[in-house]
Short mmCIF file of C-alpha atoms and ligand atoms in Angstrom, two decimals:
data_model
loop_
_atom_site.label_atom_id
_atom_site.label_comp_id
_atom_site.label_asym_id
_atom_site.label_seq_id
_atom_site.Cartn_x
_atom_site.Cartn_y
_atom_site.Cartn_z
CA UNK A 1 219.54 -186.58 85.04
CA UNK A 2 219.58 -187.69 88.69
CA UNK A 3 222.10 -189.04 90.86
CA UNK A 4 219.88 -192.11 90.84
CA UNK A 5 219.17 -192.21 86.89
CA UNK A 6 222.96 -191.95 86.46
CA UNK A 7 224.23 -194.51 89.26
CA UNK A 8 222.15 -196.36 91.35
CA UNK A 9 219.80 -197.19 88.61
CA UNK A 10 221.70 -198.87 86.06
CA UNK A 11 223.35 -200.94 89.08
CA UNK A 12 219.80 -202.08 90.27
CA UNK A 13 218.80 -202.92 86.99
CA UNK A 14 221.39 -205.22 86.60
CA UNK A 15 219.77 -207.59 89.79
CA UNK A 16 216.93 -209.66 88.91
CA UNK A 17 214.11 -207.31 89.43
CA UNK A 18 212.53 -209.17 92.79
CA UNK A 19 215.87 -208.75 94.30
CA UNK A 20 216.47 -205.40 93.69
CA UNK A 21 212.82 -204.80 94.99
CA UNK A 22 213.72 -206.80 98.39
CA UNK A 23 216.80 -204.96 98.65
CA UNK A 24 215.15 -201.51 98.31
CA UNK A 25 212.06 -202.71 100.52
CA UNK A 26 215.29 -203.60 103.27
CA UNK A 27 217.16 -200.55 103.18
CA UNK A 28 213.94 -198.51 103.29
CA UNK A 29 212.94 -200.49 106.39
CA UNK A 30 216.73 -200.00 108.12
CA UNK A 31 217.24 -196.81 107.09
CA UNK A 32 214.46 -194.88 106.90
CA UNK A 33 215.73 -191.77 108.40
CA UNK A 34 219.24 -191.25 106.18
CA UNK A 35 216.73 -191.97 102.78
CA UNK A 36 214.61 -189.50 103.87
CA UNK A 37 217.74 -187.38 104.25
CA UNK A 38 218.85 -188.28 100.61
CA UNK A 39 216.02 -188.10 98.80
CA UNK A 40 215.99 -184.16 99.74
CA UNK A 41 213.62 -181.56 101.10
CA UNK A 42 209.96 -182.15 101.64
CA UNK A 43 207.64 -179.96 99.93
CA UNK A 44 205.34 -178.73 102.42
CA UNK A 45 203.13 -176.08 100.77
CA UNK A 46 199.60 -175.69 102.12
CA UNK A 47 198.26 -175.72 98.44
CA UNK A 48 199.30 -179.41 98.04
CA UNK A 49 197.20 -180.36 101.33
CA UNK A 50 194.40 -182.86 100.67
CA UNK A 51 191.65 -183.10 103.23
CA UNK A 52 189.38 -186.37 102.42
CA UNK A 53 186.80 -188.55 104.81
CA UNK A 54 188.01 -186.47 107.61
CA UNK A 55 192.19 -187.44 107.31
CA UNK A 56 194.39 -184.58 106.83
CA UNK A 57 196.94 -185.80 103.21
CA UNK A 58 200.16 -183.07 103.51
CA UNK A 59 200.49 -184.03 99.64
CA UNK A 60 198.28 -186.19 97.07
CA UNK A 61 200.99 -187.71 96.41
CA UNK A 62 200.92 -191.81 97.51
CA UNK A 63 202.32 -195.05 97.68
CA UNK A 64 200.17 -197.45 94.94
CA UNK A 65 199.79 -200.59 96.67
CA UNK A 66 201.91 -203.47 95.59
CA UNK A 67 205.14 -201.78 96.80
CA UNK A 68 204.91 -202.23 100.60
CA UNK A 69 202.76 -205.52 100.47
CA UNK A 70 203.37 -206.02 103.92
CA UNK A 71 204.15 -203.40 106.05
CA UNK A 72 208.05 -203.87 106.11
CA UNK A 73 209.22 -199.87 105.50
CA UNK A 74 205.93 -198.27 106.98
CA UNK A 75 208.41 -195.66 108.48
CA UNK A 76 210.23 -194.17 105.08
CA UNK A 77 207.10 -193.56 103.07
CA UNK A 78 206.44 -190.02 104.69
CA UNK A 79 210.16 -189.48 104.99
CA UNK A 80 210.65 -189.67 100.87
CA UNK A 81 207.78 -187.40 100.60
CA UNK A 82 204.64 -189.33 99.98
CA UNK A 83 201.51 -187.88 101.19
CA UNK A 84 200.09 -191.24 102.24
CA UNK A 85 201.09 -194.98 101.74
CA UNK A 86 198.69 -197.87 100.98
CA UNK A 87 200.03 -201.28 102.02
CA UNK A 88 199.35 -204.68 100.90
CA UNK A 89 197.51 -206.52 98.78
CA UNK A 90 197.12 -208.00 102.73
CA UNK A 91 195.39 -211.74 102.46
CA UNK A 92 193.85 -213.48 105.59
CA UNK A 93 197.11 -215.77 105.68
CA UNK A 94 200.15 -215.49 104.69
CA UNK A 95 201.06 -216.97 101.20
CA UNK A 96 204.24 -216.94 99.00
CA UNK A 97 202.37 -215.68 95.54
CA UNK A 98 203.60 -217.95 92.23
CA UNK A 99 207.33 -218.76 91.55
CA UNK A 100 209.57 -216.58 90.28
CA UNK A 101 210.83 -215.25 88.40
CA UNK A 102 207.61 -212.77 88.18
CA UNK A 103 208.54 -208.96 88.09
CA UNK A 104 209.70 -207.93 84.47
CA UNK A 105 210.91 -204.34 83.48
CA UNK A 106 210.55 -202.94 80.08
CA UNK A 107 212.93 -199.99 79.99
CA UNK A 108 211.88 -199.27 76.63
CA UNK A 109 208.22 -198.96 77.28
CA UNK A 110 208.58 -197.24 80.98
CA UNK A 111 206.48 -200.01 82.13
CA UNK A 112 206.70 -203.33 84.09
CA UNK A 113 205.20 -206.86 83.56
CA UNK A 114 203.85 -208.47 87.35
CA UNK A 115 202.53 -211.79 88.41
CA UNK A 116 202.97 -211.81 91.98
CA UNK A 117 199.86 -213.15 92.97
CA UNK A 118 199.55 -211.53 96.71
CA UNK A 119 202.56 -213.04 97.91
CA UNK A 120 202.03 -210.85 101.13
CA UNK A 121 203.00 -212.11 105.27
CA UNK A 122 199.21 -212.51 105.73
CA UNK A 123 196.67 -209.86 108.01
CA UNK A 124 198.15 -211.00 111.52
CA UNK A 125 201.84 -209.82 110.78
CA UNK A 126 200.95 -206.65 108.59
CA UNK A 127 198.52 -205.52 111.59
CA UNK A 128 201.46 -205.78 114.44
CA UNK A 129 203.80 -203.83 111.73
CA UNK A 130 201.36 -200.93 111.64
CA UNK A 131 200.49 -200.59 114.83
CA UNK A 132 204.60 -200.91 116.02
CA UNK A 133 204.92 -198.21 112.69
CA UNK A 134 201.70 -195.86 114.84
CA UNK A 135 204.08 -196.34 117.99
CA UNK A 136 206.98 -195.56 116.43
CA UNK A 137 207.23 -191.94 117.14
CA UNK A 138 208.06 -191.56 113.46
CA UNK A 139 205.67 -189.08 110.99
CA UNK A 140 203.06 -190.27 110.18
CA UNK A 141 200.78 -190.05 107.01
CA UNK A 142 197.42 -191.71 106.14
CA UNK A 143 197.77 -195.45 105.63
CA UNK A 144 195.74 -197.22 103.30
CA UNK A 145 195.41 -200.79 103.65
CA UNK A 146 194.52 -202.50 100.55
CA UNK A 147 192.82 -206.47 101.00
CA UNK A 148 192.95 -209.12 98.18
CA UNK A 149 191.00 -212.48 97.97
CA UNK A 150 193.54 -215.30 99.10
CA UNK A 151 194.57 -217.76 96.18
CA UNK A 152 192.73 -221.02 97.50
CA UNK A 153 189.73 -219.63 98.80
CA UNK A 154 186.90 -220.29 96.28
CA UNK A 155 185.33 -217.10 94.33
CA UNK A 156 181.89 -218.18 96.07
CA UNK A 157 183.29 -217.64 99.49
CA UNK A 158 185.05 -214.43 98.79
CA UNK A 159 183.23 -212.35 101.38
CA UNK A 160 183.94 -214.27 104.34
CA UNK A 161 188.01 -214.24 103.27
CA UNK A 162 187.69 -210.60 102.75
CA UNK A 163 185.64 -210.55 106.02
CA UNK A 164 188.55 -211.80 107.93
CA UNK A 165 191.28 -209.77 106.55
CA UNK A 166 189.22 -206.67 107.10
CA UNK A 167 188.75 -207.79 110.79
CA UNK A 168 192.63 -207.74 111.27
CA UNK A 169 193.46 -204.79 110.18
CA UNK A 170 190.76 -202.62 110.61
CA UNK A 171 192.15 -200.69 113.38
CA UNK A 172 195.07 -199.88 111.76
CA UNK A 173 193.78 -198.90 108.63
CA UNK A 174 193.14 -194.93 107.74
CA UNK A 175 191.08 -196.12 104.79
CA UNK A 176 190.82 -199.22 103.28
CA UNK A 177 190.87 -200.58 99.83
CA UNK A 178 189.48 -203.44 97.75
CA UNK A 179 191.23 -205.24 95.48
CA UNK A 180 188.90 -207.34 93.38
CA UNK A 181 191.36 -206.04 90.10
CA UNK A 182 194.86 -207.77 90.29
CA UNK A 183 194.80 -210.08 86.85
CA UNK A 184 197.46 -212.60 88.71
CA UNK A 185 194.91 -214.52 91.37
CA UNK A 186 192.30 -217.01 89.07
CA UNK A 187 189.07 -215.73 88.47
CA UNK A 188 189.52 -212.56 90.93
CA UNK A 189 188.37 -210.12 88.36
CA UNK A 190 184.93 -211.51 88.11
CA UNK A 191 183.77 -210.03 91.35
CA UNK A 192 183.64 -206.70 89.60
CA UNK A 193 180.57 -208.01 88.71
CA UNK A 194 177.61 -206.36 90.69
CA UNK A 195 176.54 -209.34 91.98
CA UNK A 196 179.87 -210.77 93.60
CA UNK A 197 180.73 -206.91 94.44
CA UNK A 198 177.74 -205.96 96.10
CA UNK A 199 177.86 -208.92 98.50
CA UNK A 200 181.61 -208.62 99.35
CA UNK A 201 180.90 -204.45 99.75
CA UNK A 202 177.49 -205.21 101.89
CA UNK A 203 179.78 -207.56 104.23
CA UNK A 204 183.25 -205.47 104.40
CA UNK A 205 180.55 -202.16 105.65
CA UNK A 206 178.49 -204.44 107.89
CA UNK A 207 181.78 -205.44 109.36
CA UNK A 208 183.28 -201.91 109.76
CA UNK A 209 180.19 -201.14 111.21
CA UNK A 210 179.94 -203.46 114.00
CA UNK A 211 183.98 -202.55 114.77
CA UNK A 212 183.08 -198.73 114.84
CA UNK A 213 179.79 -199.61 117.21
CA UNK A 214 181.82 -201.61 119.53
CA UNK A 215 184.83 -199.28 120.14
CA UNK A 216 182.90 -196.50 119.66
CA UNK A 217 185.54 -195.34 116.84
CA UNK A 218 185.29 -193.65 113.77
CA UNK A 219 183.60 -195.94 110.27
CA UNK A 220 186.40 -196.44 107.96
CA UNK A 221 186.15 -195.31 104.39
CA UNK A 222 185.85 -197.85 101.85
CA UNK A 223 187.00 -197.86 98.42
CA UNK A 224 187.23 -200.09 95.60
CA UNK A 225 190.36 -200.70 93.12
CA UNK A 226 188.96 -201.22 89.91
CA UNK A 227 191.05 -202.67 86.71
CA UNK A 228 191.48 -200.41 83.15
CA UNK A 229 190.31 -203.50 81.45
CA UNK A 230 186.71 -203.14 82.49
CA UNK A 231 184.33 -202.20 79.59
CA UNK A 232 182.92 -198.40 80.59
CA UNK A 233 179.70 -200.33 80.72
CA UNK A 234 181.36 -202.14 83.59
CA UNK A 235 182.89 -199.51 84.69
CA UNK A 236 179.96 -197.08 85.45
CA UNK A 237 178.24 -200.17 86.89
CA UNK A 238 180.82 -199.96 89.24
CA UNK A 239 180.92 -196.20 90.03
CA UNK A 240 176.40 -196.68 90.59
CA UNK A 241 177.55 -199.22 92.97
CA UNK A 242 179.71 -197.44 94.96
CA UNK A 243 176.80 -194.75 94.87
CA UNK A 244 174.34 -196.52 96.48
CA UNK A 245 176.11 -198.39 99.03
CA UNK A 246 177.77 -195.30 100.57
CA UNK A 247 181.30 -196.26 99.90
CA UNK A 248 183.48 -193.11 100.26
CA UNK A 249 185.45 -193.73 96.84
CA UNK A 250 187.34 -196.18 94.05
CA UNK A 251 191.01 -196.55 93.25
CA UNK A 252 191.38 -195.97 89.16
CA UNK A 253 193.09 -198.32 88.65
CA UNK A 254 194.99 -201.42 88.83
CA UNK A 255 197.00 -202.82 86.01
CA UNK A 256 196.11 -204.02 82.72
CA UNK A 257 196.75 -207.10 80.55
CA UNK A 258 196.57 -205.51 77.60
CA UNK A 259 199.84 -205.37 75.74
CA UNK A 260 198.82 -203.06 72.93
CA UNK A 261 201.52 -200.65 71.02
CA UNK A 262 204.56 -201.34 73.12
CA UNK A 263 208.37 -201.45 72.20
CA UNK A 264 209.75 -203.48 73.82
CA UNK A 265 210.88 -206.99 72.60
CA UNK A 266 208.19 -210.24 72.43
CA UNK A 267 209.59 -211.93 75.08
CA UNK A 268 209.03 -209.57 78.10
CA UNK A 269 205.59 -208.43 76.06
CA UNK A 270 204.59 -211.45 76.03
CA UNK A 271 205.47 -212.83 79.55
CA UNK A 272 201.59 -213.02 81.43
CA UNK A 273 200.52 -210.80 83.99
CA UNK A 274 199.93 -207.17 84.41
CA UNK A 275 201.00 -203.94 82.98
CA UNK A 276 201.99 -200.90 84.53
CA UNK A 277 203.75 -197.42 83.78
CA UNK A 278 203.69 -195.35 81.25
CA UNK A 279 201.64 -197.50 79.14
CA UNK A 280 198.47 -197.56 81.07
CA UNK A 281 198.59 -193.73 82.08
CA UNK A 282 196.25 -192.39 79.51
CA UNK A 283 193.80 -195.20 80.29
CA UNK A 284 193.64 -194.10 83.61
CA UNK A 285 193.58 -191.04 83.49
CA UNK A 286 190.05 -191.56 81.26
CA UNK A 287 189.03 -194.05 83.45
CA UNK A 288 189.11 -191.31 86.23
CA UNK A 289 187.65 -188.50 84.11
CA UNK A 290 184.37 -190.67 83.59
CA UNK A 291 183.78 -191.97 87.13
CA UNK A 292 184.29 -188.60 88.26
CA UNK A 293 181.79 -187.02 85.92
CA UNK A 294 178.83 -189.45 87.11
CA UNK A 295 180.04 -189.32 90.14
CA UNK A 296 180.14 -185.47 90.92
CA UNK A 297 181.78 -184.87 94.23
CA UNK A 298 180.06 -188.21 95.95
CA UNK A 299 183.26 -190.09 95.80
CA UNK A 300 186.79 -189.85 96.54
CA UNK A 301 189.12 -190.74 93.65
CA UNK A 302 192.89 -191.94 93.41
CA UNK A 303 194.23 -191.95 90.50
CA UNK A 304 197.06 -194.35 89.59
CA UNK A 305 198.62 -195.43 86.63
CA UNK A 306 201.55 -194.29 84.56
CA UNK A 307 202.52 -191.23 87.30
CA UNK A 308 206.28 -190.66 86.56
CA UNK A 309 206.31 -186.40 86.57
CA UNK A 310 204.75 -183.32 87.94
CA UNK A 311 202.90 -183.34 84.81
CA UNK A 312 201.47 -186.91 84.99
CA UNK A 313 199.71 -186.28 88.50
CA UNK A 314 198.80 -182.80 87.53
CA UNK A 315 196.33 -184.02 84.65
CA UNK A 316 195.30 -186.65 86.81
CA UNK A 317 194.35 -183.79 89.07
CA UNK A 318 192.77 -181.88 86.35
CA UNK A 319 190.40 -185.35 85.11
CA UNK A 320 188.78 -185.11 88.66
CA UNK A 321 191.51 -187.00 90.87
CA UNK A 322 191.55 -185.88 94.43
CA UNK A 323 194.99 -187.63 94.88
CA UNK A 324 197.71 -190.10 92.74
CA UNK A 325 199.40 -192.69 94.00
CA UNK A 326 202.76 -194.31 91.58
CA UNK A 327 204.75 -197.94 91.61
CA UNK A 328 206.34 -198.00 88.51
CA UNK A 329 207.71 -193.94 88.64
CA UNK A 330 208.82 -194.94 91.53
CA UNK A 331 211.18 -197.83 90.19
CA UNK A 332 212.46 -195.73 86.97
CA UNK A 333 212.44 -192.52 88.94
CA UNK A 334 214.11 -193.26 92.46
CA UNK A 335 213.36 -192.27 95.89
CA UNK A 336 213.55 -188.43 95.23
CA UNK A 337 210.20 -189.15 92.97
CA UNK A 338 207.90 -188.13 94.95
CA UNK A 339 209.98 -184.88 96.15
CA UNK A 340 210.17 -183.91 92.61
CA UNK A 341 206.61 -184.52 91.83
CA UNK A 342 205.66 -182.80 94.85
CA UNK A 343 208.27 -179.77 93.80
CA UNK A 344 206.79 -179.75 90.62
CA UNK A 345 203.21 -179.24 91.52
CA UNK A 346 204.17 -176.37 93.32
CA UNK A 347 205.77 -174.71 90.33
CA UNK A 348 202.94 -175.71 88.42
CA UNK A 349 200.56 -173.88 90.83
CA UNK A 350 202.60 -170.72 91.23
CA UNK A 351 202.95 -170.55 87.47
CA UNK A 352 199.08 -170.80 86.76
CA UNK A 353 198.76 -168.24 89.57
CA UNK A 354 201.42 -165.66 88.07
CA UNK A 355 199.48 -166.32 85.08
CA UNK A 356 196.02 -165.52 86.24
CA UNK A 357 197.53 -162.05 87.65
CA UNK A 358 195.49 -159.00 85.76
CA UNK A 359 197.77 -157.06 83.57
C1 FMN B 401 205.10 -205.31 91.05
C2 FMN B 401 203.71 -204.77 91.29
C3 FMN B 401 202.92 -205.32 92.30
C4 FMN B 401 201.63 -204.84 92.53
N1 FMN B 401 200.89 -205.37 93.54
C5 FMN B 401 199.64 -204.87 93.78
C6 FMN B 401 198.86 -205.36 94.85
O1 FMN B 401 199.28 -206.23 95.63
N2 FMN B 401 197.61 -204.85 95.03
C7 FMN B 401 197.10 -203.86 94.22
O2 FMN B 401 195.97 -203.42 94.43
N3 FMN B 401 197.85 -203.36 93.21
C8 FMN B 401 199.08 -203.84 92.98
N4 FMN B 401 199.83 -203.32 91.95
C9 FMN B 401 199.22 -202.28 91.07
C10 FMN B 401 199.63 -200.86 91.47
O3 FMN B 401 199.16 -200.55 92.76
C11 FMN B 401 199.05 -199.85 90.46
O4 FMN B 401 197.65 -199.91 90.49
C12 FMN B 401 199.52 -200.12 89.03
O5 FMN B 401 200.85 -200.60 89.01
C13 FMN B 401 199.47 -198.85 88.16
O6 FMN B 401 200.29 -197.83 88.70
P1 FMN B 401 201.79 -197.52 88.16
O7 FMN B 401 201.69 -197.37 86.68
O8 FMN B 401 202.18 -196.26 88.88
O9 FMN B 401 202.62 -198.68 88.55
C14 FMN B 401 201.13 -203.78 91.72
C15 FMN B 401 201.92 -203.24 90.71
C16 FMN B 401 203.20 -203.72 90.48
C17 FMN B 401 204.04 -203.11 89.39
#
């Protein structure tokens, strides 16, 4: 067991879960350098290097979105080991999500109940924290920023909110995600629809285009974040979509509110929102093997959902991901988690190798 399985866990899971999350999110941000220094070595093995639309990923190992909403502890992500960090959901202003309490952890299930809703600082504030984060001095990894819809924008002007955001913090963004999956902001799931999607997509790349042309900078790849409770149907829509617009990948996938075969008692599975951890990681982990078999090696996949171990990320590795990103390891497993995962693939790999050996 861990130091932080034995002690600092069962004292954080005494807070209200928000509160614990602020206080992690603070320390992280004020002490980046001494967690990096506790959490222990990084793994730097040239077999765990990732290289996707043309960024260099030490490990494909990454920050799901959710965690760093807005861009507070930009600086401790690469120091705990992560191979990139995606930040946000960012919305075009800043909003303060729905009341608490809204964060619910089922120990017994290894999974957590959300209904944040995008409480986030808004596009303006995120943008100055990663550019101060690119000034730093600090390491760097890829950053991901990942855009939601905000709350009282109407569905039918989706586009122009996304539009916005996108225009913020475009130039800080490595790649770019979008959400169109979180079951906590009304009606947001419907754009997975091809209609709705294709419009928002068609805008977000005619918008990255025109940025690129008038800097004379690099396009940034696009992906989309799709939810596990899409029909496959829906699903490979989805995946043709991202085909024939170009996009350079999805994000597989967001959670689910599905509550099916858990252990935990009827008052956290019942409390609304969405699901994450172990629950969901088979799911995604399917979800990932199909939209990489239609897609071949056209798109870029992350795989996310239910990534506590070396083992978790290693099959979704094996279904076709090109790199995993965790939130809820992260909470049961402590900042070392992505160390250990990252430790673990590399005995994993020299394993398999020692095993291919003739004789
Ligand atoms: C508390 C919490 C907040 C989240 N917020 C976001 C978000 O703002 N945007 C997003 O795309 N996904 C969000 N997610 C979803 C995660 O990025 C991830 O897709 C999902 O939790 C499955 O991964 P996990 O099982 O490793 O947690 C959130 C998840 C949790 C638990």
């Amino acid at each position: 067991m861990t130091l932080y399985a034995r002690l600092a866990r069962p004292a954080l899971f005494r807070l209200d879960s928000e509160r614990a999350h602020e206080l992690a999110i603070a320390s992280l941000a004020r002490g980046a350098r001494l967690a990096g220094v506790l959490a222990g070595r990084v793994p730097a093995d040239p077999r765990l290097v990732r290289e996707l639309w043309g960024l260099r990923f030490p490990t494909p190992i990454g920050l799901a979105a959710g965690f760093d909403k807005s861009a507070r502890a930009l600086a401790a992500w690469p120091r705990l080991g992560f191979g990139f960090a995606e930040t946000g959901s960012v919305t075009a202003h800043p909003q303060p999500g729905n009341p608490r309490p809204r964060i619910f952890r089922l120990p017994d299930d290894g999974a957590l109940i959300n209904r944040l809703a995008f409480n986030n600082d808004g596009a303006a504030a995120v943008a100055e924290r990663i550019a101060r984060w690119r000034r730093g001095g600090g390491p760097l990894v890829p950053l991901g920023v990942n855009i939601g819809k905000s709350r009282d924008v109407p569905l039918q002007d989706a586009a122009d909110d996304y539009a916005a955001t996108l225009d913020h913090i475009w130039a800080g963004a490595d790649y770019v995600v979008v959400n169109v999956s979180s079951p906590n902001t009304p009606g947001l799931r419907r754009l997975q629809d091809a209609t709705p999607l294709r419009a928002i997509l068609e805008r977000l790349l005619a918008v990255d285009a025109a940025k690129a042309a008038s800097g004379g900078h690099a396009r940034r790849p696009l992906l989309v974040k799709l939810a596990p409770d899409l029909g496959s149907e829906a699903a490979d829509q989805a995946v043709d979509l991202a085909l024939e617009l170009g996009l350079a990948g999805l994000v597989i996938c967001n959670t689910t509110i599905e509550r099916e075969g858990l252990a935990s008692p009827p008052d956290l599975v019942e409390q609304e929102g969405g699901l994450s951890g172990r629950p969901l990681r088979d799911r995604s982990t399917a979800m990932v093997r199909r939209a990489r078999e239609r897609a071949g090696d056209r798109l870029g996949i992350i795989g996310v959902g239910g990534v506590f171990d070396a083992d978790d990320a290693w099959q979704k590795l094996a279904a076709g991901a090109d790199l995993v990103q965790l939130y809820t390891g992260l909470i049961y497993g402590g900042p070392g988690t992505a160390r250990r995962i990252g430790r673990g693939l590399v005995e994993r790999m020299d394993r398999e190798e020692r095993s291919a050996l003739p004789g």
